[in-house]
PDB file of C-alpha atoms and ligand atoms in Angstrom:
ATOM      1  CA  UNK A 163      26.859   6.127  11.149  1.00  0.00           C
ATOM      2  CA  UNK A 164      24.355   4.968   8.537  1.00  0.00           C
ATOM      3  CA  UNK A 165      25.625   4.763   4.955  1.00  0.00           C
ATOM      4  CA  UNK A 166      23.106   5.989   2.375  1.00  0.00           C
ATOM      5  CA  UNK A 167      22.716   7.632  -1.024  1.00  0.00           C
ATOM      6  CA  UNK A 168      21.517  11.220  -1.045  1.00  0.00           C
ATOM      7  CA  UNK A 169      20.570  13.904  -3.527  1.00  0.00           C
ATOM      8  CA  UNK A 170      21.867  17.251  -2.334  1.00  0.00           C
ATOM      9  CA  UNK A 171      20.298  19.623  -4.881  1.00  0.00           C
ATOM     10  CA  UNK A 172      18.185  19.719  -8.062  1.00  0.00           C
ATOM     11  CA  UNK A 173      21.007  18.211 -10.145  1.00  0.00           C
ATOM     12  CA  UNK A 174      19.265  14.980  -9.130  1.00  0.00           C
ATOM     13  CA  UNK A 175      22.384  12.868  -8.697  1.00  0.00           C
ATOM     14  CA  UNK A 176      22.575  10.384  -5.835  1.00  0.00           C
ATOM     15  CA  UNK A 177      25.895  10.452  -4.005  1.00  0.00           C
ATOM     16  CA  UNK A 178      27.281   8.626  -0.961  1.00  0.00           C
ATOM     17  CA  UNK A 179      26.014  10.185   2.269  1.00  0.00           C
ATOM     18  CA  UNK A 180      26.292   9.308   5.944  1.00  0.00           C
ATOM     19  CA  UNK A 181      24.175  10.259   8.915  1.00  0.00           C
ATOM     20  CA  UNK A 182      24.133   9.563  12.627  1.00  0.00           C
ATOM     21  CA  UNK A 183      22.281   6.424  13.744  1.00  0.00           C
ATOM     22  CA  UNK A 184      19.750   7.363  16.448  1.00  0.00           C
ATOM     23  CA  UNK A 185      17.423   4.507  17.422  1.00  0.00           C
ATOM     24  CA  UNK A 186      14.640   5.829  19.688  1.00  0.00           C
ATOM     25  CA  UNK A 187      12.926   3.757  22.369  1.00  0.00           C
ATOM     26  CA  UNK A 188      10.132   2.594  20.030  1.00  0.00           C
ATOM     27  CA  UNK A 189      12.286   2.502  16.873  1.00  0.00           C
ATOM     28  CA  UNK A 190      13.757  -0.359  14.926  1.00  0.00           C
ATOM     29  CA  UNK A 191      16.950  -0.243  12.888  1.00  0.00           C
ATOM     30  CA  UNK A 192      16.440  -2.196   9.680  1.00  0.00           C
ATOM     31  CA  UNK A 193      19.191  -3.491   7.407  1.00  0.00           C
ATOM     32  CA  UNK A 194      17.820  -2.714   3.955  1.00  0.00           C
ATOM     33  CA  UNK A 195      17.960  -5.657   1.568  1.00  0.00           C
ATOM     34  CA  UNK A 196      15.611  -4.222  -1.094  1.00  0.00           C
ATOM     35  CA  UNK A 197      14.061  -0.867  -1.927  1.00  0.00           C
ATOM     36  CA  UNK A 198      11.725  -0.104  -4.832  1.00  0.00           C
ATOM     37  CA  UNK A 199      11.899   3.127  -6.803  1.00  0.00           C
ATOM     38  CA  UNK A 200       8.518   4.874  -6.822  1.00  0.00           C
ATOM     39  CA  UNK A 201       7.530   7.827  -9.003  1.00  0.00           C
ATOM     40  CA  UNK A 202       7.206   9.831  -5.775  1.00  0.00           C
ATOM     41  CA  UNK A 203      10.948   9.329  -5.235  1.00  0.00           C
ATOM     42  CA  UNK A 204      11.587  10.839  -8.669  1.00  0.00           C
ATOM     43  CA  UNK A 205       9.348  13.834  -7.843  1.00  0.00           C
ATOM     44  CA  UNK A 206      11.273  14.365  -4.615  1.00  0.00           C
ATOM     45  CA  UNK A 207      14.657  13.985  -6.358  1.00  0.00           C
ATOM     46  CA  UNK A 208      13.677  16.439  -9.092  1.00  0.00           C
ATOM     47  CA  UNK A 209      12.513  19.085  -6.595  1.00  0.00           C
ATOM     48  CA  UNK A 210       8.883  18.922  -7.756  1.00  0.00           C
ATOM     49  CA  UNK A 211       7.734  18.895  -4.116  1.00  0.00           C
ATOM     50  CA  UNK A 212      10.029  21.631  -2.837  1.00  0.00           C
ATOM     51  CA  UNK A 213      13.466  21.847  -1.283  1.00  0.00           C
ATOM     52  CA  UNK A 214      13.792  18.538   0.569  1.00  0.00           C
ATOM     53  CA  UNK A 215      17.577  18.217   0.371  1.00  0.00           C
ATOM     54  CA  UNK A 216      19.645  16.455   1.509  1.00  0.00           C
ATOM     55  CA  UNK A 217      17.247  13.717   0.409  1.00  0.00           C
ATOM     56  CA  UNK A 218      17.703   9.991   0.941  1.00  0.00           C
ATOM     57  CA  UNK A 219      14.821   8.614  -1.181  1.00  0.00           C
ATOM     58  CA  UNK A 220      13.209   5.210  -0.862  1.00  0.00           C
ATOM     59  CA  UNK A 221       9.935   4.129   0.757  1.00  0.00           C
ATOM     60  CA  UNK A 222       9.287   0.633  -0.623  1.00  0.00           C
ATOM     61  CA  UNK A 223      11.658  -1.024   1.786  1.00  0.00           C
ATOM     62  CA  UNK A 224      12.210  -4.649   2.743  1.00  0.00           C
ATOM     63  CA  UNK A 225      14.896  -5.539   5.239  1.00  0.00           C
ATOM     64  CA  UNK A 226      15.856  -7.319   8.405  1.00  0.00           C
ATOM     65  CA  UNK A 227      15.560  -5.857  11.905  1.00  0.00           C
ATOM     66  CA  UNK A 228      19.046  -5.445  13.283  1.00  0.00           C
ATOM     67  CA  UNK A 229      18.491  -3.379  16.433  1.00  0.00           C
ATOM     68  CA  UNK A 230      15.419  -2.486  18.539  1.00  0.00           C
ATOM     69  CA  UNK A 231      14.689   0.315  21.012  1.00  0.00           C
ATOM     70  CA  UNK A 232      14.086  -0.586  24.670  1.00  0.00           C
ATOM     71  CA  UNK A 233      10.292  -0.227  24.326  1.00  0.00           C
ATOM     72  CA  UNK A 234       9.880  -2.238  21.121  1.00  0.00           C
ATOM     73  CA  UNK A 235       7.578  -5.237  21.557  1.00  0.00           C
ATOM     74  CA  UNK A 236       6.086  -6.070  18.141  1.00  0.00           C
ATOM     75  CA  UNK A 237       9.262  -7.079  16.325  1.00  0.00           C
ATOM     76  CA  UNK A 238      12.531  -8.773  17.178  1.00  0.00           C
ATOM     77  CA  UNK A 239      16.059  -8.732  15.864  1.00  0.00           C
ATOM     78  CA  UNK A 240      16.191 -10.951  12.779  1.00  0.00           C
ATOM     79  CA  UNK A 241      12.569 -10.363  11.682  1.00  0.00           C
ATOM     80  CA  UNK A 242      11.988  -9.528   8.019  1.00  0.00           C
ATOM     81  CA  UNK A 243       9.860  -6.385   7.734  1.00  0.00           C
ATOM     82  CA  UNK A 244       8.545  -3.919   5.185  1.00  0.00           C
ATOM     83  CA  UNK A 245       8.383  -0.121   5.503  1.00  0.00           C
ATOM     84  CA  UNK A 246       6.307   2.109   3.213  1.00  0.00           C
ATOM     85  CA  UNK A 247       5.691   5.837   2.743  1.00  0.00           C
ATOM     86  CA  UNK A 248       5.049   6.490   6.453  1.00  0.00           C
ATOM     87  CA  UNK A 249       7.563   5.641   9.178  1.00  0.00           C
ATOM     88  CA  UNK A 250       6.002   7.286  12.248  1.00  0.00           C
ATOM     89  CA  UNK A 251       3.000   9.148  13.709  1.00  0.00           C
ATOM     90  CA  UNK A 252       2.222  10.659  17.113  1.00  0.00           C
ATOM     91  CA  UNK A 253       0.700   7.430  18.433  1.00  0.00           C
ATOM     92  CA  UNK A 254      -1.615   9.316  20.798  1.00  0.00           C
ATOM     93  CA  UNK A 255      -4.199  11.292  18.795  1.00  0.00           C
ATOM     94  CA  UNK A 256      -7.708  10.097  17.941  1.00  0.00           C
ATOM     95  CA  UNK A 257      -6.640   8.992  14.447  1.00  0.00           C
ATOM     96  CA  UNK A 258      -3.686   6.985  15.784  1.00  0.00           C
ATOM     97  CA  UNK A 259      -5.859   5.442  18.526  1.00  0.00           C
ATOM     98  CA  UNK A 260      -8.348   4.340  15.844  1.00  0.00           C
ATOM     99  CA  UNK A 261      -5.582   2.796  13.684  1.00  0.00           C
ATOM    100  CA  UNK A 262      -5.916   5.563  11.092  1.00  0.00           C
ATOM    101  CA  UNK A 263      -2.264   6.569  11.353  1.00  0.00           C
ATOM    102  CA  UNK A 264      -2.158   7.952   7.797  1.00  0.00           C
ATOM    103  CA  UNK A 265      -4.475  10.760   8.953  1.00  0.00           C
ATOM    104  CA  UNK A 266      -2.340  11.736  11.984  1.00  0.00           C
ATOM    105  CA  UNK A 267      -1.280  15.387  11.869  1.00  0.00           C
ATOM    106  CA  UNK A 268       2.228  14.245  12.807  1.00  0.00           C
ATOM    107  CA  UNK A 269       2.365  11.698   9.975  1.00  0.00           C
ATOM    108  CA  UNK A 270       6.096  11.277   9.310  1.00  0.00           C
ATOM    109  CA  UNK A 271       7.003  10.282   5.758  1.00  0.00           C
ATOM    110  CA  UNK A 272       9.926   7.871   5.425  1.00  0.00           C
ATOM    111  CA  UNK A 273      11.898  10.041   3.017  1.00  0.00           C
ATOM    112  CA  UNK A 274      10.815  13.638   3.709  1.00  0.00           C
ATOM    113  CA  UNK A 275      12.243  15.118   6.889  1.00  0.00           C
ATOM    114  CA  UNK A 276      13.659  11.640   7.524  1.00  0.00           C
ATOM    115  CA  UNK A 277      16.167   9.502   5.651  1.00  0.00           C
ATOM    116  CA  UNK A 278      14.751   6.714   3.487  1.00  0.00           C
ATOM    117  CA  UNK A 279      15.641   3.354   2.035  1.00  0.00           C
ATOM    118  CA  UNK A 280      18.328   4.099  -0.585  1.00  0.00           C
ATOM    119  CA  UNK A 281      20.736   3.091   2.123  1.00  0.00           C
ATOM    120  CA  UNK A 282      22.306   0.226   4.008  1.00  0.00           C
ATOM    121  CA  UNK A 283      20.003   0.876   6.979  1.00  0.00           C
ATOM    122  CA  UNK A 284      16.831   2.786   7.779  1.00  0.00           C
ATOM    123  CA  UNK A 285      15.062   3.666  11.047  1.00  0.00           C
ATOM    124  CA  UNK A 286      11.305   3.468  11.628  1.00  0.00           C
ATOM    125  CA  UNK A 287       8.906   3.349  14.542  1.00  0.00           C
ATOM    126  CA  UNK A 288       8.045  -0.297  15.235  1.00  0.00           C
ATOM    127  CA  UNK A 289       4.371   0.274  14.270  1.00  0.00           C
ATOM    128  CA  UNK A 290       5.463   1.017  10.699  1.00  0.00           C
ATOM    129  CA  UNK A 291       7.845  -1.930  10.297  1.00  0.00           C
ATOM    130  CA  UNK A 292       5.323  -4.479   9.073  1.00  0.00           C
ATOM    131  CA  UNK A 293       6.187  -8.192   9.385  1.00  0.00           C
ATOM    132  CA  UNK A 294       6.561  -9.818   5.971  1.00  0.00           C
ATOM    133  CA  UNK A 295       4.895 -13.234   5.553  1.00  0.00           C
ATOM    134  CA  UNK A 296       7.440 -15.980   4.767  1.00  0.00           C
ATOM    135  CA  UNK A 297       5.740 -16.782   1.452  1.00  0.00           C
ATOM    136  CA  UNK A 298       6.658 -13.384   0.001  1.00  0.00           C
ATOM    137  CA  UNK A 299       9.936 -13.002  -1.820  1.00  0.00           C
ATOM    138  CA  UNK A 300      11.667  -9.743  -0.811  1.00  0.00           C
ATOM    139  CA  UNK A 301      12.329  -8.102  -4.208  1.00  0.00           C
ATOM    140  CA  UNK A 302       8.841  -8.593  -5.646  1.00  0.00           C
ATOM    141  CA  UNK A 303       7.214  -7.696  -2.320  1.00  0.00           C
ATOM    142  CA  UNK A 304       8.993  -4.343  -1.885  1.00  0.00           C
ATOM    143  CA  UNK A 305       6.654  -2.434  -4.264  1.00  0.00           C
ATOM    144  CA  UNK A 306       3.656  -3.644  -2.252  1.00  0.00           C
ATOM    145  CA  UNK A 307       4.712  -1.258   0.526  1.00  0.00           C
ATOM    146  CA  UNK A 308       3.803   1.878  -1.475  1.00  0.00           C
ATOM    147  CA  UNK A 309       2.399   1.057  -4.933  1.00  0.00           C
ATOM    148  CA  UNK A 310       0.450  -1.929  -3.588  1.00  0.00           C
ATOM    149  CA  UNK A 311      -0.758  -0.090  -0.488  1.00  0.00           C
ATOM    150  CA  UNK A 312      -1.934   2.830  -2.630  1.00  0.00           C
ATOM    151  CA  UNK A 313      -4.227   0.676  -4.758  1.00  0.00           C
ATOM    152  CA  UNK A 314      -5.238  -1.699  -1.954  1.00  0.00           C
ATOM    153  CA  UNK A 315      -6.874   1.061   0.123  1.00  0.00           C
ATOM    154  CA  UNK A 316      -9.592   2.089  -2.383  1.00  0.00           C
ATOM    155  CA  UNK A 317     -10.219  -1.494  -3.572  1.00  0.00           C
ATOM    156  CA  UNK A 318     -10.643  -2.535   0.074  1.00  0.00           C
ATOM    157  CA  UNK A 319     -12.818   0.473   0.901  1.00  0.00           C
ATOM    158  CA  UNK A 320     -15.159   0.557  -2.092  1.00  0.00           C
ATOM    159  CA  UNK A 321     -15.648  -3.025  -3.280  1.00  0.00           C
ATOM    160  CA  UNK A 322     -17.097  -6.342  -2.212  1.00  0.00           C
ATOM    161  CA  UNK A 323     -16.677  -9.729  -3.911  1.00  0.00           C
ATOM    162  CA  UNK A 324     -18.499  -9.838  -7.241  1.00  0.00           C
ATOM    163  CA  UNK A 325     -18.171  -6.106  -7.907  1.00  0.00           C
ATOM    164  CA  UNK A 326     -16.959  -4.844 -11.238  1.00  0.00           C
ATOM    165  CA  UNK A 327     -13.691  -2.885 -11.050  1.00  0.00           C
ATOM    166  CA  UNK A 328     -11.935  -0.997 -13.836  1.00  0.00           C
ATOM    167  CA  UNK A 329      -8.220  -0.261 -13.563  1.00  0.00           C
ATOM    168  CA  UNK A 330      -7.068   2.636 -15.724  1.00  0.00           C
ATOM    169  CA  UNK A 331      -3.359   2.602 -16.615  1.00  0.00           C
ATOM    170  CA  UNK A 332      -1.371  -0.632 -16.482  1.00  0.00           C
ATOM    171  CA  UNK A 333       1.967   0.298 -14.921  1.00  0.00           C
ATOM    172  CA  UNK A 334       3.566   0.134 -11.481  1.00  0.00           C
ATOM    173  CA  UNK A 335       0.267   0.735  -9.675  1.00  0.00           C
ATOM    174  CA  UNK A 336      -2.093  -0.785 -12.220  1.00  0.00           C
ATOM    175  CA  UNK A 337      -0.430  -4.180 -12.541  1.00  0.00           C
ATOM    176  CA  UNK A 338      -0.746  -4.619  -8.762  1.00  0.00           C
ATOM    177  CA  UNK A 339      -4.320  -3.278  -8.728  1.00  0.00           C
ATOM    178  CA  UNK A 340      -5.401  -5.981 -11.209  1.00  0.00           C
ATOM    179  CA  UNK A 341      -4.008  -8.727  -8.968  1.00  0.00           C
ATOM    180  CA  UNK A 342      -5.429  -7.250  -5.756  1.00  0.00           C
ATOM    181  CA  UNK A 343      -8.926  -6.663  -7.163  1.00  0.00           C
ATOM    182  CA  UNK A 344      -8.927 -10.206  -8.578  1.00  0.00           C
ATOM    183  CA  UNK A 345      -7.812 -11.652  -5.229  1.00  0.00           C
ATOM    184  CA  UNK A 346     -10.679  -9.736  -3.587  1.00  0.00           C
ATOM    185  CA  UNK A 347     -13.137 -11.570  -5.843  1.00  0.00           C
ATOM    186  CA  UNK A 348     -13.948  -8.714  -8.224  1.00  0.00           C
ATOM    187  CA  UNK A 349     -14.560  -8.808 -11.981  1.00  0.00           C
ATOM    188  CA  UNK A 350     -11.579  -6.839 -13.281  1.00  0.00           C
ATOM    189  CA  UNK A 351     -11.379  -4.782 -16.456  1.00  0.00           C
ATOM    190  CA  UNK A 352      -8.028  -3.305 -17.497  1.00  0.00           C
ATOM    191  CA  UNK A 353      -8.317  -0.046 -19.446  1.00  0.00           C
ATOM    192  CA  UNK A 354      -5.281   0.982 -21.476  1.00  0.00           C
ATOM    193  CA  UNK A 355      -4.494   2.566 -24.826  1.00  0.00           C
ATOM    194  CA  UNK A 356      -1.473   0.237 -25.133  1.00  0.00           C
ATOM    195  CA  UNK A 357      -2.846  -2.915 -26.786  1.00  0.00           C
ATOM    196  CA  UNK A 358       0.514  -4.627 -26.166  1.00  0.00           C
ATOM    197  CA  UNK A 359      -0.460  -4.790 -22.472  1.00  0.00           C
ATOM    198  CA  UNK A 360      -3.503  -7.010 -23.056  1.00  0.00           C
ATOM    199  CA  UNK A 361      -1.792 -10.409 -22.782  1.00  0.00           C
ATOM    200  CA  UNK A 362       0.063  -9.411 -19.637  1.00  0.00           C
ATOM    201  CA  UNK A 363      -3.062  -7.851 -18.069  1.00  0.00           C
ATOM    202  CA  UNK A 364      -5.009 -11.077 -18.611  1.00  0.00           C
ATOM    203  CA  UNK A 365      -2.127 -13.133 -17.197  1.00  0.00           C
ATOM    204  CA  UNK A 366      -2.238 -10.960 -14.088  1.00  0.00           C
ATOM    205  CA  UNK A 367      -5.937 -11.758 -13.711  1.00  0.00           C
ATOM    206  CA  UNK A 368      -7.872  -9.194 -15.737  1.00  0.00           C
ATOM    207  CA  UNK A 369     -11.175 -10.629 -16.982  1.00  0.00           C
ATOM    208  CA  UNK A 370     -11.420  -8.051 -19.755  1.00  0.00           C
ATOM    209  CA  UNK A 371      -9.163  -5.567 -21.539  1.00  0.00           C
ATOM    210  CA  UNK A 372     -10.512  -2.485 -23.309  1.00  0.00           C
ATOM    211  CA  UNK A 373      -9.142   0.792 -24.667  1.00  0.00           C
ATOM    212  CA  UNK A 374     -12.135   2.841 -23.465  1.00  0.00           C
ATOM    213  CA  UNK A 375     -14.647   2.320 -20.646  1.00  0.00           C
ATOM    214  CA  UNK A 376     -18.106   0.850 -21.256  1.00  0.00           C
ATOM    215  CA  UNK A 377     -21.212   2.796 -20.188  1.00  0.00           C
ATOM    216  CA  UNK A 378     -22.725   1.939 -16.769  1.00  0.00           C
ATOM    217  CA  UNK A 379     -20.337  -0.955 -16.227  1.00  0.00           C
ATOM    218  CA  UNK A 380     -18.241  -0.458 -13.071  1.00  0.00           C
ATOM    219  CA  UNK A 381     -18.744  -0.184  -9.306  1.00  0.00           C
ATOM    220  CA  UNK A 382     -15.236   1.241  -8.947  1.00  0.00           C
ATOM    221  CA  UNK A 383     -12.917   2.922 -11.428  1.00  0.00           C
ATOM    222  CA  UNK A 384      -9.355   3.327 -10.222  1.00  0.00           C
ATOM    223  CA  UNK A 385      -7.331   5.851 -12.191  1.00  0.00           C
ATOM    224  CA  UNK A 386      -3.682   4.923 -11.665  1.00  0.00           C
ATOM    225  CA  UNK A 387      -2.462   7.131 -14.528  1.00  0.00           C
ATOM    226  CA  UNK A 388      -1.054  10.475 -13.456  1.00  0.00           C
ATOM    227  CA  UNK A 389      -3.432  12.399 -15.717  1.00  0.00           C
ATOM    228  CA  UNK A 390      -7.000  13.668 -15.466  1.00  0.00           C
ATOM    229  CA  UNK A 391      -9.569  11.717 -17.454  1.00  0.00           C
ATOM    230  CA  UNK A 392     -12.497  12.915 -19.561  1.00  0.00           C
ATOM    231  CA  UNK A 393     -14.848  12.855 -16.586  1.00  0.00           C
ATOM    232  CA  UNK A 394     -18.134  12.784 -18.574  1.00  0.00           C
ATOM    233  CA  UNK A 395     -16.949   9.518 -20.115  1.00  0.00           C
ATOM    234  CA  UNK A 396     -15.736   8.012 -16.834  1.00  0.00           C
ATOM    235  CA  UNK A 397     -18.713   9.107 -14.715  1.00  0.00           C
ATOM    236  CA  UNK A 398     -21.013   7.635 -17.369  1.00  0.00           C
ATOM    237  CA  UNK A 399     -19.036   4.408 -17.043  1.00  0.00           C
ATOM    238  CA  UNK A 400     -19.926   4.018 -13.338  1.00  0.00           C
ATOM    239  CA  UNK A 401     -22.888   2.001 -12.146  1.00  0.00           C
ATOM    240  CA  UNK A 402     -25.320   3.751  -9.745  1.00  0.00           C
ATOM    241  CA  UNK A 403     -23.531   4.382  -6.399  1.00  0.00           C
ATOM    242  CA  UNK A 404     -20.222   3.809  -8.172  1.00  0.00           C
ATOM    243  CA  UNK A 405     -17.000   5.565  -7.230  1.00  0.00           C
ATOM    244  CA  UNK A 406     -14.230   7.022  -9.363  1.00  0.00           C
ATOM    245  CA  UNK A 407     -10.955   7.175  -7.435  1.00  0.00           C
ATOM    246  CA  UNK A 408      -8.105   9.422  -8.538  1.00  0.00           C
ATOM    247  CA  UNK A 409      -4.678   8.384  -7.219  1.00  0.00           C
ATOM    248  CA  UNK A 410      -2.202  10.547  -9.077  1.00  0.00           C
ATOM    249  CA  UNK A 411      -1.855  14.287  -8.535  1.00  0.00           C
ATOM    250  CA  UNK A 412      -2.067  15.496 -12.120  1.00  0.00           C
ATOM    251  CA  UNK A 413      -0.714  19.023 -12.596  1.00  0.00           C
ATOM    252  CA  UNK A 414      -3.798  20.344 -14.414  1.00  0.00           C
ATOM    253  CA  UNK A 415      -7.307  20.777 -12.984  1.00  0.00           C
ATOM    254  CA  UNK A 416      -9.883  17.991 -12.995  1.00  0.00           C
ATOM    255  CA  UNK A 417     -12.895  19.180 -15.005  1.00  0.00           C
ATOM    256  CA  UNK A 418     -16.420  17.843 -14.495  1.00  0.00           C
ATOM    257  CA  UNK A 419     -18.122  19.000 -17.672  1.00  0.00           C
ATOM    258  CA  UNK A 420     -21.699  18.294 -16.570  1.00  0.00           C
ATOM    259  CA  UNK A 421     -22.559  17.806 -12.914  1.00  0.00           C
ATOM    260  CA  UNK A 422     -25.655  15.738 -13.802  1.00  0.00           C
ATOM    261  CA  UNK A 423     -23.168  12.964 -14.683  1.00  0.00           C
ATOM    262  CA  UNK A 424     -22.287  12.884 -10.980  1.00  0.00           C
ATOM    263  CA  UNK A 425     -25.721  13.584  -9.470  1.00  0.00           C
ATOM    264  CA  UNK A 426     -27.695  11.051 -11.511  1.00  0.00           C
ATOM    265  CA  UNK A 427     -26.995   7.636 -10.014  1.00  0.00           C
ATOM    266  CA  UNK A 428     -25.492   8.993  -6.755  1.00  0.00           C
ATOM    267  CA  UNK A 429     -21.933   8.677  -7.999  1.00  0.00           C
ATOM    268  CA  UNK A 430     -18.769   9.714  -6.155  1.00  0.00           C
ATOM    269  CA  UNK A 431     -15.355  11.026  -7.014  1.00  0.00           C
ATOM    270  CA  UNK A 432     -12.739  10.294  -4.362  1.00  0.00           C
ATOM    271  CA  UNK A 433      -9.031  10.538  -3.703  1.00  0.00           C
ATOM    272  CA  UNK A 434      -6.887   8.043  -1.865  1.00  0.00           C
ATOM    273  CA  UNK A 435      -3.334   7.838  -0.592  1.00  0.00           C
ATOM    274  CA  UNK A 436      -1.185   5.082   0.956  1.00  0.00           C
ATOM    275  CA  UNK A 437      -2.504   2.742   3.679  1.00  0.00           C
ATOM    276  CA  UNK A 438      -2.675   2.486   7.461  1.00  0.00           C
ATOM    277  CA  UNK A 439      -0.224  -0.070   8.923  1.00  0.00           C
ATOM    278  CA  UNK A 440      -2.907  -2.679   9.716  1.00  0.00           C
ATOM    279  CA  UNK A 441      -4.146  -2.361   6.129  1.00  0.00           C
ATOM    280  CA  UNK A 442      -0.624  -2.884   4.783  1.00  0.00           C
ATOM    281  CA  UNK A 443      -0.512  -6.045   6.908  1.00  0.00           C
ATOM    282  CA  UNK A 444      -3.822  -7.159   5.381  1.00  0.00           C
ATOM    283  CA  UNK A 445      -2.397  -6.561   1.911  1.00  0.00           C
ATOM    284  CA  UNK A 446       0.788  -8.520   2.653  1.00  0.00           C
ATOM    285  CA  UNK A 447      -1.273 -11.426   3.982  1.00  0.00           C
ATOM    286  CA  UNK A 448      -3.521 -11.292   0.883  1.00  0.00           C
ATOM    287  CA  UNK A 449      -0.409 -11.200  -1.319  1.00  0.00           C
ATOM    288  CA  UNK A 450       1.043 -14.249   0.424  1.00  0.00           C
ATOM    289  CA  UNK A 451      -2.250 -16.121   0.080  1.00  0.00           C
ATOM    290  CA  UNK A 452      -2.875 -15.248  -3.586  1.00  0.00           C
ATOM    291  CA  UNK A 453       0.686 -15.025  -4.883  1.00  0.00           C
ATOM    292  CA  UNK A 454       0.393 -11.304  -5.646  1.00  0.00           C
ATOM    293  CA  UNK A 455       3.769  -9.993  -6.709  1.00  0.00           C
ATOM    294  CA  UNK A 456       5.177  -6.971  -8.446  1.00  0.00           C
ATOM    295  CA  UNK A 457       6.939  -7.430 -11.763  1.00  0.00           C
ATOM    296  CA  UNK A 458      10.369  -6.030 -10.957  1.00  0.00           C
ATOM    297  CA  UNK A 459      13.766  -5.333 -12.470  1.00  0.00           C
ATOM    298  CA  UNK A 460      16.350  -5.819  -9.740  1.00  0.00           C
ATOM    299  CA  UNK A 461      19.439  -3.608  -9.850  1.00  0.00           C
ATOM    300  CA  UNK A 462      22.253  -3.170  -7.390  1.00  0.00           C
ATOM    301  CA  UNK A 463      21.970  -0.236  -4.957  1.00  0.00           C
ATOM    302  CA  UNK A 464      25.155   1.125  -6.575  1.00  0.00           C
ATOM    303  CA  UNK A 465      23.162   1.502  -9.828  1.00  0.00           C
ATOM    304  CA  UNK A 466      20.549   3.715  -8.146  1.00  0.00           C
ATOM    305  CA  UNK A 467      21.116   6.654 -10.508  1.00  0.00           C
ATOM    306  CA  UNK A 468      20.454   4.452 -13.544  1.00  0.00           C
ATOM    307  CA  UNK A 469      17.383   2.984 -11.837  1.00  0.00           C
ATOM    308  CA  UNK A 470      16.002   6.450 -11.101  1.00  0.00           C
ATOM    309  CA  UNK A 471      16.498   7.448 -14.738  1.00  0.00           C
ATOM    310  CA  UNK A 472      14.630   4.326 -15.903  1.00  0.00           C
ATOM    311  CA  UNK A 473      11.746   5.232 -13.605  1.00  0.00           C
ATOM    312  CA  UNK A 474      11.790   8.897 -14.657  1.00  0.00           C
ATOM    313  CA  UNK A 475      11.627   7.971 -18.353  1.00  0.00           C
ATOM    314  CA  UNK A 476       8.956   5.256 -17.794  1.00  0.00           C
ATOM    315  CA  UNK A 477      11.285   2.493 -19.011  1.00  0.00           C
ATOM    316  CA  UNK A 478      10.825   0.330 -15.899  1.00  0.00           C
ATOM    317  CA  UNK A 479       8.648  -2.786 -16.332  1.00  0.00           C
ATOM    318  CA  UNK A 480       7.094  -2.212 -13.874  1.00  0.00           C
ATOM    319  CA  UNK A 481       9.261  -1.366 -10.940  1.00  0.00           C
ATOM    320  CA  UNK A 482      12.986  -1.052 -10.429  1.00  0.00           C
ATOM    321  CA  UNK A 483      13.990  -2.556  -7.093  1.00  0.00           C
ATOM    322  CA  UNK A 484      17.418  -1.778  -5.677  1.00  0.00           C
ATOM    323  CA  UNK A 485      19.201  -4.580  -3.850  1.00  0.00           C
ATOM    324  CA  UNK A 486      22.012  -4.335  -1.326  1.00  0.00           C
TER     325      UNK A 486
HETATM  326 ZN1  LIG B 535       5.576   5.689  -3.424  1.00  0.00          ZN
HETATM  327 ZN1  LIG B 536      -1.484  10.705  15.785  1.00  0.00          ZN
END
């Protein structure tokens, strides 16, 4: 049996929970050493995304492979690995064959319809247990698996070295986005209303810190805040061919006040979510090379309820990571 913490209803309280260990032929059983608490976990716990109970949250997992299925070839017992939002896919469709596993119709999330990382162990298909470079420390690497992957994908897709990137919102996602964009050779502007975040943003690598975007200044704007922006202001802030990427799913509608703001200059608005396994590997290698790390508050797994509350009330600076 696998020992975990589960929420059983919308009361939102994590309680001890056990489930049967079933390691498939291409699965690995990972002993969880660390698991970050993501805002998506809080949405799941609070029932914002439907009835997903019993729920074992946790999808920013670092641990050690303890058992492997008979057909596992990419990892071995004793390897340190990371597991993010996705823990399996069909492995046979066109998307999977092209290493675009996120787009597989049978994309299996780690903690929806499957039990996640608030646990002593977790099971994942070997393709989604990504080897962790030795240079990365486990606690500060755990948030790379979801928060880091989420911001890495659009920075990787839409920028080249020398581009100008604006990061809106300096929190769990934003503080990693600054470091990743900087490591990719971009000129990085942090945009935040909280002036107390300027010193920290610059320490993380931001070249500039502003409370509002400049006009015609950015090749990429990454909105990591879970709100919709004044789009006339943000589209005007893009350079020609620039892209505005929305990451959070804000509850209200995005409004584009004047479509000429989008049409003039061939600008784009895009969404983005998580990262394919080979892209997570690229991110982990970049993180090892450039010392990219999440700022974390480590708490014991037994304090998971308190950690969830800190995340829910935006008290975490910037990520709570649970440790076994
Ligand atoms: Zn997440
Ligand atoms: Zn597939």
